[in-house]
Amino acid sequence: MNTALSWIKAYVPDLEVTDQEYMDAMTLSGTKCEGYTRLDKNLEKIVVGKIEKIERHPDADKLVVCQVNVGTETIQIVTGAPNVVEGALVPVVLDGGRVAGGHDGSPLPENGIKIKKGKLRGVPSAGMMCSVEELGSSREAYPEAPEDGIYIFQEDVEVGSDAVEALGLHDTVFEYEITSNRVDCYGVLGIAREAAATFRKPFYAPEIKETGNDEDVHDYLKVSVEDTDLCSRYVARMVKNIKLGPSPKWMQRRLAAAGIRPINNLVDITNYVMEEYGQPMHAYDYDLIAGHEIVVKRAKDGDTFQTLDGQIRNMDANVLMINDGEKAVGIAGIMGGENSKITDDVKTMVFEAACFDGANIRLSAKRIGLRSDASGKFEKGLDPNTAMEAMNRACQLIEELGCGEVVGGAIDVYPNPKTPLELPFEPEYINDLIGTDLSEEQMLSYFPALEIGYRPEDRMLIIPTWRQDLLRKCDIAEEVARFYGYDNIPTTLPSGAATAGKLSFKMRIEATARDVAEFCGFSQAYCYSFESPKVFDKLLVPEGDALRNAITIMNPLGEDFSIMRTTSLNGMLTSLATNYKRRNKDVKLYEIANVYLPKALPLTELPDERVQFTLGMYSDAPENFFYMKGVVEEFLDKIGLQSKITYAPDSEKSFLHPGRQANIIYEGEVIGFLGEVHPAVADNYEIDSRVTVAVLDMPGIVAKASYDRKYEGIAKYPAVTRDISMLMKKDILCGQIEEIIEKKGGKLVESYHLFDIYEGSQIAAGFKSMAYSITFRAPDRTLEDKEVNGAMDKILAALEELGINLRK
Amino acid sequence: MEHMLQKIREAAKAQLEHADSLDKLNEIRVNFLGKKGELTAVLKGMRDVAPEDRPKVGQLVNETRTAIEDALEATKKHLESAAREARLKQEVLDVTRPAVKTMLGHRHPNTIAREEVERIFVGMGYEVVEGPEVEYDEYNFEKLNIPANHPAKDEQDTFYINKNILLRTQTSSVQARVMEKGNLPIRIISPGRVFRSDEVDATHSPSFHQIEGLVIDEHVTFADLKGTLAEFAKELFGPDTKVKFRPHHFPFTEPSAEVDVTCFKCGGKGCRFCKGEGWIEILGCGMVHPHVLEMCGIDPEQYSGFAFGVGLERIALLKYEIDDMRLLYENDIRFLKQF
């Protein structure tokens, strides 16, 4: 909201502050100022001049030479402006002065334009006559200014006086950010009250006088409200013998500063009162109101209505309408109708100031797709008591500005008048809550400027009805805190019993996951939680697969963000693809974030949010699968999953290479999977490289994890190592061999490792050779050869049973 | 005999002076002390020595042997140290050659910011808790004093799954969940992902992260809130950081405030980074609204508390001077490597 400081000062005349002081203090008391613009910025040495004589320029057809009386002297000014006439009063910038900009209205230079004596086509010129654009303003604020030419004063101003003053430009426009709870501050009066309280100056509300002739409006018009739930008050008055014309300069300028274009006295008064009180008003042409009656009621489903902007709109049974005796004439609180709008020929009009239900207006405006200035005010929920005040204020202005004859009396449909709320004044509570030690007197001193009353007999505060944000004693505490100053409140630390600061076990496991991933060269990615339903096709997920049971967002940003992901792979592959496209080499990424698995669709309870630890890498190195397996095992080892981890190649993930994938199994449960991405999927992501991924399902892992360790001692007795070299069919897995070593070797087997694997020209096709080194050790003695031989014999026998040929 | 031994000793000494390698040294050892060596030969000649002279000659032979051995050892040491010197001279590295790096991965700036905030509050005795991202309307709005049809619901541009279930718009949703459990006093922070239907651009993302803080106890004051956040700002942005509390409005706190910190680039003088203001807005906070306490079964006459919420991306963008929020979700390795 933009408002000229001069308008605020109309109600707080004692306010004497610099612009910066005003902005800072208002912001700190809760009326945030986003910034301000000085209207007289760069306007220097500009006075009212009177053109006394105009002669042709001897050498230029388009220039004239003027003698201009500037009070102290008469100076010669050469100008090309087409509209100068002898006797005109104009703003003149003198030699050495400054104007804000050029006459074409282009963006204003930071330091304005300096004006110096000079010659135009050989004729001396000692200054410049100004257009409104050169004064940094526009025809919006000065509709009487010519489209192209010098501004000419229409009222009598003193020659030689400050022209900036005469134009009302010694003013500053502040831009406010009003919070949604302060409906009253969407009106200038609300902000003025805040300014008065902030600077401890008295506030003077506008003085509203009795208006109207000796007729009675009830003889002209009948009003009934059928849907009182949506219209708590409806006030109507009438004006006849309307004389349209321009509104006075002061009103035009205040409106222009607020960003509202002046139109004519009637429209301007309506807008002025809306700005001042925050109360929108509407005017209907009385002669177009059938039956001279107003009925406020809901529309019917399927109704259409032409608003005064000419558009045809679709109504429904939740939209409140203003009707006359036959038809709808306006959408309540949103926009009037084409059929009753005020034209230049208007003679008599009905003025409406009402209070409509905020939520209904907001929802209706949204459904109809029409948000107006008025609906923007109503949707915040207005104070019904303001309606009558605003109406009377408007009628007073109509009389004062000679805009028409106000009919006596007012129609006021207000079945349940709102009375002021009373709240107990509890100074101890306030001090306890904000941590201060203020006296009662100090607290009470903040209230008068806010028009909050106090009744000492029962220590009650009387809250004005426009302060809809003051409902409980905590709200009163905030008023005290604001005007005492948040800055002045002490800073302390909570004094209660100590509490243990800690991370949950799950978060500690996730922290280890990050550490391990990063030690292994993976960098952390952040991906979106929502994605496109098309990702399932991209990942070759078959129809009917459980992964396709995804939660759908009702109002997504578009199809690409419309489902909650059930797999973390698309995010990972998309990120890898971004890197691949940008030619980043050998990229390794990880992500720790949720997938969202619905328990049933449509959703009736919250889904299962499962953290996935996802690792992804691309590189042309051949052993990526085993590198990835290494990272997985380092992590599982670090978090205490120290039993045997097995890998089952029957994982059947459609998005992975059929021969290069495995489920990761721990204590009989699948805790994740890893594999090389299917080349067709890699193609879908436009990655022309081998991509390897691993996904660990963290809830299952966290349940098994532990940071407990027990020292097992360092072996005291020597180990015995035996190597075996084997030839076997290719389809025999390391896992099978290791299972035999563990089972048959028994307790004496301390460790084993694969130290050679070979397929190729040296051995028969379809076969491979492998060599394991097995270490035996007993904790309590030096092993004897025959013990080791016994174990080895069992291992070898079992291997031979598998059809493995031992190479001696 | 004595003369002979003397000659052997001198001969060994002379040869050792010319020994220039360990092989040569060994040759000398064999020549004198070996089975067929000269000294051994002398020992063999003991048979010819008169028995009464034998002890004396034996002693002489032993002395000679020791003398030769010592000389051998000394020469060996000398040769070894000369060899080491030579090797050291040879092994000079170009220390300016590029390092062999283990290629550690990099943590995302969001996580760094999150861990930083967690560290500060865990140190002050706060427990870190999490809540669901897909959430009931009740926790995201209703229990935070934002009833149906409240304009704030529109302001937050919520993604809905259905009428009652939505993607949480704020980590404040965790407040009610924690308070409902009724384990007082409460000192928690709750980091997590939140969602609002903002189109992606340089300063907006439809999903981002917040950290919520909540303290409920007897006699908690607004002054405590100020002190806590002042400490937090100093830890996060440096010891000279000042904070400014501006009144604001949130439905679930009263009184409410927005908090600015002195610009950490110019220290508050005003620069391009802080748009000349010297202050940068970082978070919203306030005293927990008594109605929120009541809805969670906590008596506002006995207990009070404060809450605050800070955007992680906001901290990351400010601290690392990242000028485009989209970078945080692209996962370009050239971006991530800078953290």
Coordinates of N, CA, C and O in Angstrom, one line a residue, chain A residues 27-30 32 177 179-181 362-363 366 432-435 472-475 478 486-487 489-494 496-497 499-503 506-507 514-515 518-519 521-530 551 553-555 557 564 575 579 582 584 589 594 596 603 605-607 609, chain B residues 103-108 110-111 115 118 122 125-128 130 132-136 149-150 154-155 158-162 167 177 187 193 195 198-200 205-207 209 217 221-224 226-228 245-249 254-257 281 290-291 294 301 329-334 336:
Chain A
T27 N 8.6 0.8 10.9 CA 9.0 -0.6 10.7 C 9.2 -1.3 12.0 O 8.7 -2.4 12.3
L28 N 9.8 -0.6 13.0 CA 10.1 -1.2 14.3 C 8.9 -1.3 15.2 O 8.9 -2.1 16.1
S29 N 7.8 -0.5 14.9 CA 6.6 -0.7 15.7 C 5.6 -1.6 15.0 O 4.5 -1.8 15.4
G30 N 6.0 -2.1 13.8 CA 5.1 -3.1 13.2 C 4.4 -2.8 11.9 O 3.8 -3.6 11.3
K32 N 5.4 -2.2 8.5 CA 6.7 -2.2 7.8 C 6.7 -1.3 6.6 O 5.8 -1.4 5.7
E177 N 4.1 -2.6 3.8 CA 3.7 -4.0 3.7 C 2.9 -4.3 4.9 O 3.4 -4.3 6.0
T179 N 0.5 -6.6 7.2 CA 0.3 -8.0 7.5 C -1.2 -8.3 7.5 O -2.0 -7.4 7.8
S180 N -1.6 -9.5 7.2 CA -3.0 -9.9 6.9 C -3.9 -9.7 8.1 O -5.1 -9.6 8.0
N181 N -3.3 -9.6 9.3 CA -4.2 -9.5 10.5 C -4.6 -8.0 10.7 O -5.5 -7.7 11.4
R362 N -13.6 -13.9 -1.0 CA -12.3 -14.4 -1.5 C -12.5 -15.7 -2.4 O -12.0 -15.7 -3.5
L363 N -13.4 -16.6 -2.0 CA -13.6 -17.8 -2.7 C -14.4 -17.5 -4.0 O -14.1 -18.1 -5.1
K366 N -12.2 -15.9 -6.6 CA -11.4 -16.9 -7.2 C -12.1 -17.8 -8.2 O -11.6 -18.0 -9.3
D432 N 5.4 -10.9 32.3 CA 5.9 -12.3 32.4 C 6.1 -12.8 31.0 O 7.0 -13.6 30.7
L433 N 5.2 -12.5 30.1 CA 5.3 -13.0 28.7 C 6.4 -12.4 27.9 O 7.1 -13.1 27.2
I434 N 6.6 -11.1 28.1 CA 7.6 -10.5 27.2 C 9.0 -10.3 27.9 O 10.0 -10.0 27.3
G435 N 9.0 -10.6 29.2 CA 10.3 -10.5 29.9 C 10.7 -9.1 30.3 O 11.9 -8.8 30.2
R472 N -7.3 -11.5 22.5 CA -6.9 -12.2 23.8 C -5.8 -11.3 24.4 O -5.3 -10.4 23.8
K473 N -5.5 -11.7 25.7 CA -4.6 -10.9 26.4 C -3.2 -10.9 25.8 O -2.4 -10.0 25.9
C474 N -2.9 -12.0 25.1 CA -1.5 -12.1 24.4 C -1.4 -11.0 23.3 O -0.4 -10.5 23.0
D475 N -2.6 -10.7 22.7 CA -2.6 -9.6 21.7 C -2.3 -8.2 22.3 O -1.7 -7.4 21.7
E478 N 1.3 -7.9 22.9 CA 2.0 -7.5 21.7 C 2.0 -6.0 21.4 O 3.0 -5.4 21.0
Y486 N 10.5 -3.6 20.5 CA 11.2 -4.9 20.6 C 12.7 -4.8 21.0 O 13.2 -5.6 21.7
D487 N 13.3 -3.7 20.5 CA 14.7 -3.5 20.7 C 15.0 -3.3 22.2 O 16.1 -3.5 22.7
I489 N 13.4 -4.6 24.7 CA 13.2 -5.8 25.6 C 14.5 -6.5 25.8 O 15.3 -6.6 24.9
P490 N 14.8 -6.9 27.0 CA 16.1 -7.5 27.3 C 16.4 -8.8 26.5 O 15.4 -9.4 26.0
T491 N 17.6 -9.2 26.5 CA 17.9 -10.5 25.9 C 18.4 -11.5 26.9 O 19.4 -11.1 27.6
T492 N 17.7 -12.6 27.1 CA 18.1 -13.6 28.1 C 18.0 -14.9 27.5 O 17.6 -15.1 26.4
L493 N 18.5 -16.0 28.2 CA 18.3 -17.3 27.7 C 17.3 -18.1 28.6 O 17.2 -17.7 29.8
P494 N 16.6 -19.0 28.0 CA 15.6 -19.7 28.9 C 16.3 -20.3 30.1 O 17.4 -20.8 30.1
G496 N 14.9 -22.6 32.4 CA 14.3 -23.8 33.0 C 15.4 -24.9 33.1 O 16.5 -24.7 32.9
A497 N 14.9 -26.1 33.5 CA 15.8 -27.3 33.7 C 16.5 -27.6 32.4 O 16.0 -27.4 31.3
T499 N 18.1 -29.6 29.3 CA 17.6 -30.7 28.5 C 18.8 -31.3 27.7 O 19.7 -30.5 27.4
A500 N 18.7 -32.5 27.3 CA 19.8 -33.2 26.6 C 19.6 -32.8 25.1 O 18.6 -33.1 24.5
G501 N 20.6 -32.2 24.5 CA 20.6 -32.0 23.1 C 21.0 -33.2 22.3 O 22.0 -33.9 22.7
K502 N 20.3 -33.6 21.3 CA 20.7 -34.9 20.6 C 20.0 -35.0 19.3 O 19.0 -34.4 19.0
L503 N 20.7 -35.8 18.5 CA 20.1 -36.3 17.2 C 19.5 -37.6 17.4 O 20.0 -38.4 18.2
K506 N 18.3 -42.5 13.9 CA 18.2 -42.5 12.4 C 19.0 -41.4 11.8 O 19.7 -41.6 10.8
M507 N 19.0 -40.2 12.4 CA 19.8 -39.1 11.8 C 21.3 -39.4 11.9 O 22.1 -39.0 11.1
R514 N 26.3 -40.3 4.8 CA 26.9 -39.1 4.1 C 28.4 -39.2 4.2 O 29.1 -39.0 3.1
D515 N 29.0 -39.5 5.4 CA 30.4 -39.6 5.5 C 31.0 -40.6 4.6 O 31.9 -40.4 3.9
E518 N 30.8 -39.8 0.9 CA 31.8 -38.8 0.5 C 33.2 -39.3 0.6 O 34.0 -39.0 -0.3
F519 N 33.5 -40.1 1.6 CA 34.9 -40.7 1.6 C 35.1 -41.5 0.3 O 36.2 -41.6 -0.2
G521 N 34.0 -40.8 -2.5 CA 34.0 -40.0 -3.7 C 32.7 -39.5 -4.3 O 32.6 -38.9 -5.3
F522 N 31.6 -39.8 -3.5 CA 30.2 -39.4 -4.0 C 29.9 -38.1 -3.4 O 30.1 -37.8 -2.3
S523 N 29.3 -37.2 -4.3 CA 28.8 -35.9 -3.8 C 27.3 -35.9 -3.7 O 26.6 -36.6 -4.3
Q524 N 26.9 -35.0 -2.8 CA 25.4 -35.1 -2.4 C 24.5 -34.3 -3.3 O 24.8 -33.2 -3.6
A525 N 23.5 -35.0 -3.7 CA 22.5 -34.4 -4.6 C 21.2 -34.2 -3.8 O 20.9 -34.8 -2.8
Y526 N 20.4 -33.2 -4.3 CA 19.1 -32.9 -3.7 C 18.1 -33.0 -4.9 O 18.3 -32.3 -5.9
C527 N 17.1 -33.9 -4.9 CA 16.2 -34.0 -6.0 C 14.8 -33.7 -5.5 O 14.5 -33.7 -4.3
Y528 N 13.9 -33.4 -6.4 CA 12.5 -33.1 -6.0 C 11.8 -34.4 -5.6 O 12.1 -35.5 -6.0
S529 N 10.8 -34.2 -4.7 CA 10.0 -35.3 -4.2 C 8.9 -35.6 -5.2 O 8.3 -36.7 -5.1
F530 N 8.5 -34.7 -6.1 CA 7.5 -35.0 -7.0 C 8.1 -35.1 -8.4 O 9.1 -34.5 -8.7
I551 N 1.2 -41.5 -5.3 CA 0.2 -40.5 -4.8 C 0.2 -39.4 -5.8 O 1.2 -38.9 -6.2
I553 N -0.9 -35.5 -6.8 CA -1.1 -34.2 -6.2 C -2.4 -33.6 -7.0 O -2.4 -33.6 -8.2
M554 N -3.3 -33.0 -6.2 CA -4.5 -32.5 -6.8 C -4.2 -31.3 -7.7 O -4.8 -31.1 -8.7
N555 N -3.4 -30.4 -7.2 CA -3.1 -29.1 -7.9 C -1.6 -29.0 -8.2 O -1.0 -28.1 -7.6
L557 N 2.1 -28.3 -10.1 CA 2.6 -27.2 -11.0 C 2.6 -27.6 -12.4 O 3.1 -26.9 -13.3
M564 N 4.0 -38.1 -6.3 CA 5.0 -38.2 -5.3 C 5.8 -39.5 -5.6 O 5.3 -40.6 -5.8
S575 N 19.8 -36.3 -12.5 CA 21.0 -35.5 -12.1 C 22.2 -36.0 -12.8 O 23.1 -35.2 -13.2
N579 N 24.7 -33.9 -15.6 CA 26.2 -33.8 -15.6 C 26.7 -34.4 -16.9 O 27.7 -33.8 -17.5
R582 N 26.5 -32.0 -19.7 CA 27.4 -30.9 -19.6 C 28.9 -31.4 -19.6 O 29.8 -30.7 -19.2
N584 N 30.6 -33.4 -17.9 CA 31.4 -33.7 -16.6 C 31.8 -35.2 -16.6 O 31.0 -36.0 -16.9
L589 N 27.3 -39.5 -7.5 CA 26.4 -38.7 -6.7 C 25.7 -39.6 -5.7 O 25.5 -40.8 -5.9
N594 N 13.4 -39.1 0.9 CA 12.2 -40.0 1.0 C 11.7 -40.4 -0.3 O 11.7 -39.7 -1.3
Y596 N 7.6 -42.0 -1.2 CA 6.3 -41.9 -0.6 C 5.5 -43.1 -1.0 O 5.0 -43.1 -2.2
L603 N -5.6 -42.0 -1.1 CA -5.0 -41.9 0.2 C -6.1 -41.6 1.3 O -6.9 -40.7 1.2
E605 N -4.9 -42.4 4.8 CA -4.0 -42.1 5.9 C -2.6 -41.7 5.3 O -2.4 -41.8 4.1
L606 N -1.7 -41.2 6.1 CA -0.5 -40.7 5.6 C 0.3 -41.9 5.0 O 0.3 -43.0 5.5
P607 N 1.1 -41.7 3.9 CA 1.8 -42.7 3.3 C 3.1 -43.1 4.1 O 3.4 -42.4 5.1
E609 N 6.7 -42.9 4.5 CA 7.8 -42.1 3.9 C 9.1 -42.9 4.3 O 9.4 -43.0 5.4
Chain B
M103 N 40.0 -38.0 -4.0 CA 38.8 -37.6 -4.6 C 37.6 -37.8 -3.7 O 36.7 -38.6 -4.0
L104 N 37.7 -37.2 -2.6 CA 36.5 -37.2 -1.7 C 35.3 -36.5 -2.4 O 35.5 -35.6 -3.2
G105 N 34.1 -37.0 -2.0 CA 32.9 -36.3 -2.5 C 32.6 -35.1 -1.7 O 33.3 -34.8 -0.7
H106 N 31.6 -34.4 -2.1 CA 31.2 -33.1 -1.4 C 29.8 -33.1 -0.9 O 28.9 -33.6 -1.5
R107 N 29.7 -32.4 0.2 CA 28.4 -32.3 0.8 C 27.6 -31.2 0.2 O 28.2 -30.2 -0.1
H108 N 26.3 -31.4 0.1 CA 25.4 -30.3 -0.5 C 25.4 -29.1 0.5 O 25.3 -29.3 1.7
N110 N 23.0 -27.2 1.3 CA 21.8 -27.3 2.2 C 22.2 -28.1 3.4 O 21.7 -27.8 4.5
T111 N 22.8 -29.3 3.2 CA 23.2 -30.1 4.3 C 24.2 -29.5 5.3 O 24.1 -29.6 6.5
E115 N 23.5 -28.9 9.1 CA 24.3 -29.5 10.2 C 24.8 -28.4 11.1 O 25.0 -28.6 12.3
E118 N 22.0 -27.4 13.3 CA 21.8 -28.5 14.3 C 22.9 -28.5 15.4 O 22.6 -28.6 16.6
V122 N 21.8 -28.2 19.2 CA 22.1 -29.4 20.0 C 23.0 -29.0 21.2 O 22.8 -29.4 22.3
G125 N 21.1 -27.7 24.0 CA 20.2 -28.7 24.7 C 18.9 -28.9 23.9 O 17.9 -29.4 24.5
Y126 N 18.9 -28.7 22.6 CA 17.7 -29.0 21.8 C 17.8 -30.4 21.2 O 18.9 -30.8 20.7
E127 N 16.7 -31.1 21.2 CA 16.6 -32.4 20.5 C 16.2 -32.2 19.1 O 15.3 -31.3 18.8
V128 N 16.8 -32.9 18.2 CA 16.4 -32.8 16.7 C 15.4 -33.9 16.4 O 15.6 -35.1 16.6
E130 N 12.0 -35.2 13.7 CA 11.5 -35.0 12.3 C 10.0 -35.3 12.3 O 9.4 -35.9 13.2
P132 N 6.4 -35.9 9.3 CA 6.1 -36.4 8.0 C 6.0 -35.2 7.0 O 5.6 -34.1 7.4
E133 N 6.4 -35.4 5.8 CA 6.3 -34.4 4.7 C 4.9 -34.4 4.1 O 4.5 -33.3 3.7
V134 N 4.4 -35.5 3.9 CA 2.9 -35.6 3.5 C 2.2 -35.6 4.9 O 2.4 -36.4 5.7
E135 N 1.3 -34.6 5.0 CA 0.8 -34.3 6.4 C -0.7 -34.0 6.3 O -1.2 -33.6 5.3
Y136 N -1.3 -34.2 7.5 CA -2.7 -33.8 7.6 C -2.9 -32.3 7.7 O -2.0 -31.6 8.3
N149 N -10.7 -21.8 5.5 CA -11.0 -20.5 4.9 C -10.2 -19.4 5.4 O -10.5 -18.2 5.1
H150 N -9.1 -19.7 6.2 CA -8.2 -18.6 6.6 C -7.4 -18.1 5.4 O -6.9 -19.0 4.7
D154 N -4.4 -19.6 1.6 CA -4.1 -19.2 0.2 C -2.7 -18.7 0.0 O -2.1 -19.0 -0.9
E155 N -2.3 -17.8 1.0 CA -1.0 -17.2 0.9 C 0.1 -18.3 0.7 O 1.1 -18.0 0.1
T158 N -0.7 -24.0 -1.2 CA -0.5 -25.4 -0.7 C -0.8 -26.4 -1.8 O -1.7 -26.3 -2.6
F159 N 0.1 -27.5 -1.9 CA -0.2 -28.6 -2.7 C -1.1 -29.6 -1.9 O -0.7 -30.0 -0.8
Y160 N -2.2 -29.9 -2.5 CA -3.1 -30.9 -1.8 C -3.1 -32.2 -2.4 O -3.0 -32.4 -3.7
I161 N -3.2 -33.3 -1.6 CA -3.4 -34.6 -2.1 C -4.9 -34.9 -2.1 O -5.5 -35.4 -3.1
N162 N -5.6 -34.5 -1.0 CA -7.0 -34.5 -1.0 C -7.4 -33.4 0.0 O -6.6 -32.6 0.5
L167 N 0.9 -31.6 1.1 CA 2.3 -31.6 1.3 C 2.6 -30.4 2.3 O 2.1 -29.3 2.0
R177 N 2.6 -31.9 16.7 CA 2.9 -33.3 16.9 C 3.7 -33.5 18.2 O 3.5 -34.4 19.0
R187 N 12.2 -28.7 24.1 CA 13.2 -27.9 23.4 C 13.6 -28.7 22.2 O 14.4 -29.7 22.3
R193 N 11.9 -31.0 4.8 CA 11.5 -30.5 3.5 C 10.1 -30.0 3.5 O 9.2 -30.6 4.2
F195 N 6.9 -27.7 1.1 CA 6.5 -27.6 -0.3 C 5.5 -26.4 -0.5 O 4.6 -26.2 0.4
D198 N 5.1 -22.7 -5.8 CA 5.8 -21.6 -6.5 C 6.5 -22.1 -7.7 O 7.2 -23.2 -7.6
E199 N 6.4 -21.4 -8.9 CA 7.1 -21.9 -10.1 C 8.6 -21.7 -9.8 O 9.1 -20.9 -9.0
V200 N 9.4 -22.6 -10.4 CA 10.9 -22.6 -10.3 C 11.4 -21.3 -10.9 O 11.2 -21.0 -12.1
S205 N 11.5 -22.1 -5.3 CA 11.5 -23.5 -5.7 C 10.2 -24.1 -5.0 O 9.8 -23.7 -3.9
P206 N 9.5 -25.0 -5.7 CA 8.3 -25.6 -5.2 C 8.6 -26.5 -4.0 O 7.7 -26.9 -3.2
S207 N 9.9 -26.9 -3.8 CA 10.2 -27.6 -2.6 C 11.5 -27.0 -2.0 O 12.4 -26.7 -2.8
H209 N 13.6 -26.2 2.2 CA 13.8 -26.8 3.5 C 13.8 -25.7 4.6 O 14.2 -24.6 4.4
D217 N 8.0 -24.2 28.2 CA 8.4 -24.5 29.6 C 7.6 -23.4 30.4 O 7.0 -22.6 29.9
T221 N 10.0 -16.4 28.1 CA 9.6 -15.1 27.7 C 10.1 -14.7 26.3 O 11.0 -15.4 25.8
F222 N 9.6 -13.6 25.9 CA 10.0 -13.0 24.6 C 11.5 -12.7 24.7 O 12.2 -12.8 23.7
A223 N 11.9 -12.2 25.9 CA 13.3 -11.9 26.1 C 14.2 -13.1 25.9 O 15.3 -13.1 25.3
D224 N 13.7 -14.3 26.3 CA 14.4 -15.6 26.1 C 14.6 -15.9 24.6 O 15.6 -16.3 24.1
K226 N 14.6 -13.7 22.2 CA 15.6 -12.7 21.7 C 17.0 -13.2 22.0 O 17.9 -13.2 21.1
G227 N 17.2 -13.6 23.2 CA 18.6 -14.1 23.6 C 19.0 -15.3 22.8 O 20.2 -15.4 22.4
T228 N 18.1 -16.2 22.7 CA 18.4 -17.5 22.0 C 18.8 -17.2 20.5 O 19.8 -17.7 20.0
F245 N 14.8 -7.2 15.9 CA 13.5 -7.9 15.9 C 12.4 -6.9 15.4 O 12.3 -5.8 16.0
R246 N 11.7 -7.2 14.4 CA 10.6 -6.3 13.9 C 9.3 -7.0 14.1 O 9.2 -8.2 13.8
P247 N 8.3 -6.3 14.6 CA 7.0 -6.9 14.8 C 6.4 -7.5 13.4 O 6.7 -6.8 12.4
H248 N 5.8 -8.6 13.5 CA 5.2 -9.2 12.3 C 4.0 -10.0 12.7 O 3.6 -9.9 13.8
H249 N 3.5 -10.7 11.8 CA 2.3 -11.5 12.1 C 2.4 -12.9 11.6 O 2.7 -13.1 10.4
E254 N 2.2 -15.1 19.0 CA 1.7 -13.8 19.5 C 2.4 -13.4 20.8 O 2.2 -14.2 21.7
P255 N 3.2 -12.4 20.9 CA 3.7 -11.5 19.8 C 4.5 -12.3 18.8 O 5.1 -13.3 19.1
S256 N 4.6 -11.7 17.6 CA 5.4 -12.3 16.5 C 6.5 -11.3 16.1 O 6.3 -10.1 16.2
A257 N 7.5 -11.9 15.4 CA 8.6 -11.0 14.9 C 9.2 -11.6 13.7 O 9.2 -12.8 13.5
E281 N 17.1 -10.1 6.3 CA 16.1 -10.8 7.0 C 16.4 -12.3 6.9 O 16.7 -12.8 5.9
P290 N -1.4 -18.8 22.6 CA -2.0 -19.6 23.7 C -3.1 -20.6 23.1 O -3.3 -21.7 23.6
H291 N -3.7 -20.2 22.0 CA -4.7 -21.1 21.4 C -4.1 -22.3 20.9 O -4.6 -23.4 20.9
E294 N -3.4 -24.5 23.8 CA -4.7 -25.1 24.3 C -5.1 -26.3 23.4 O -5.5 -27.3 23.8
E301 N -1.9 -20.9 30.9 CA -1.7 -20.1 32.1 C -0.4 -20.6 32.9 O 0.2 -19.8 33.6
Y329 N 19.3 -27.6 -7.0 CA 18.6 -28.8 -7.4 C 19.1 -29.4 -8.7 O 18.5 -30.4 -9.2
E330 N 20.1 -28.8 -9.3 CA 20.6 -29.4 -10.6 C 21.6 -30.5 -10.3 O 21.8 -31.4 -11.1
N331 N 22.3 -30.3 -9.2 CA 23.3 -31.3 -8.8 C 24.5 -31.4 -9.8 O 25.0 -32.5 -10.1
D332 N 24.8 -30.3 -10.4 CA 26.0 -30.3 -11.3 C 27.2 -30.4 -10.4 O 27.4 -29.6 -9.5
I333 N 28.1 -31.3 -10.8 CA 29.2 -31.7 -9.9 C 30.2 -30.5 -9.8 O 30.8 -30.3 -8.8
R334 N 30.2 -29.6 -10.8 CA 31.1 -28.4 -10.8 C 30.6 -27.4 -9.7 O 31.3 -26.7 -9.2
L336 N 28.7 -28.6 -6.9 CA 28.8 -29.3 -5.6 C 30.3 -29.3 -5.1 O 30.5 -29.3 -3.9

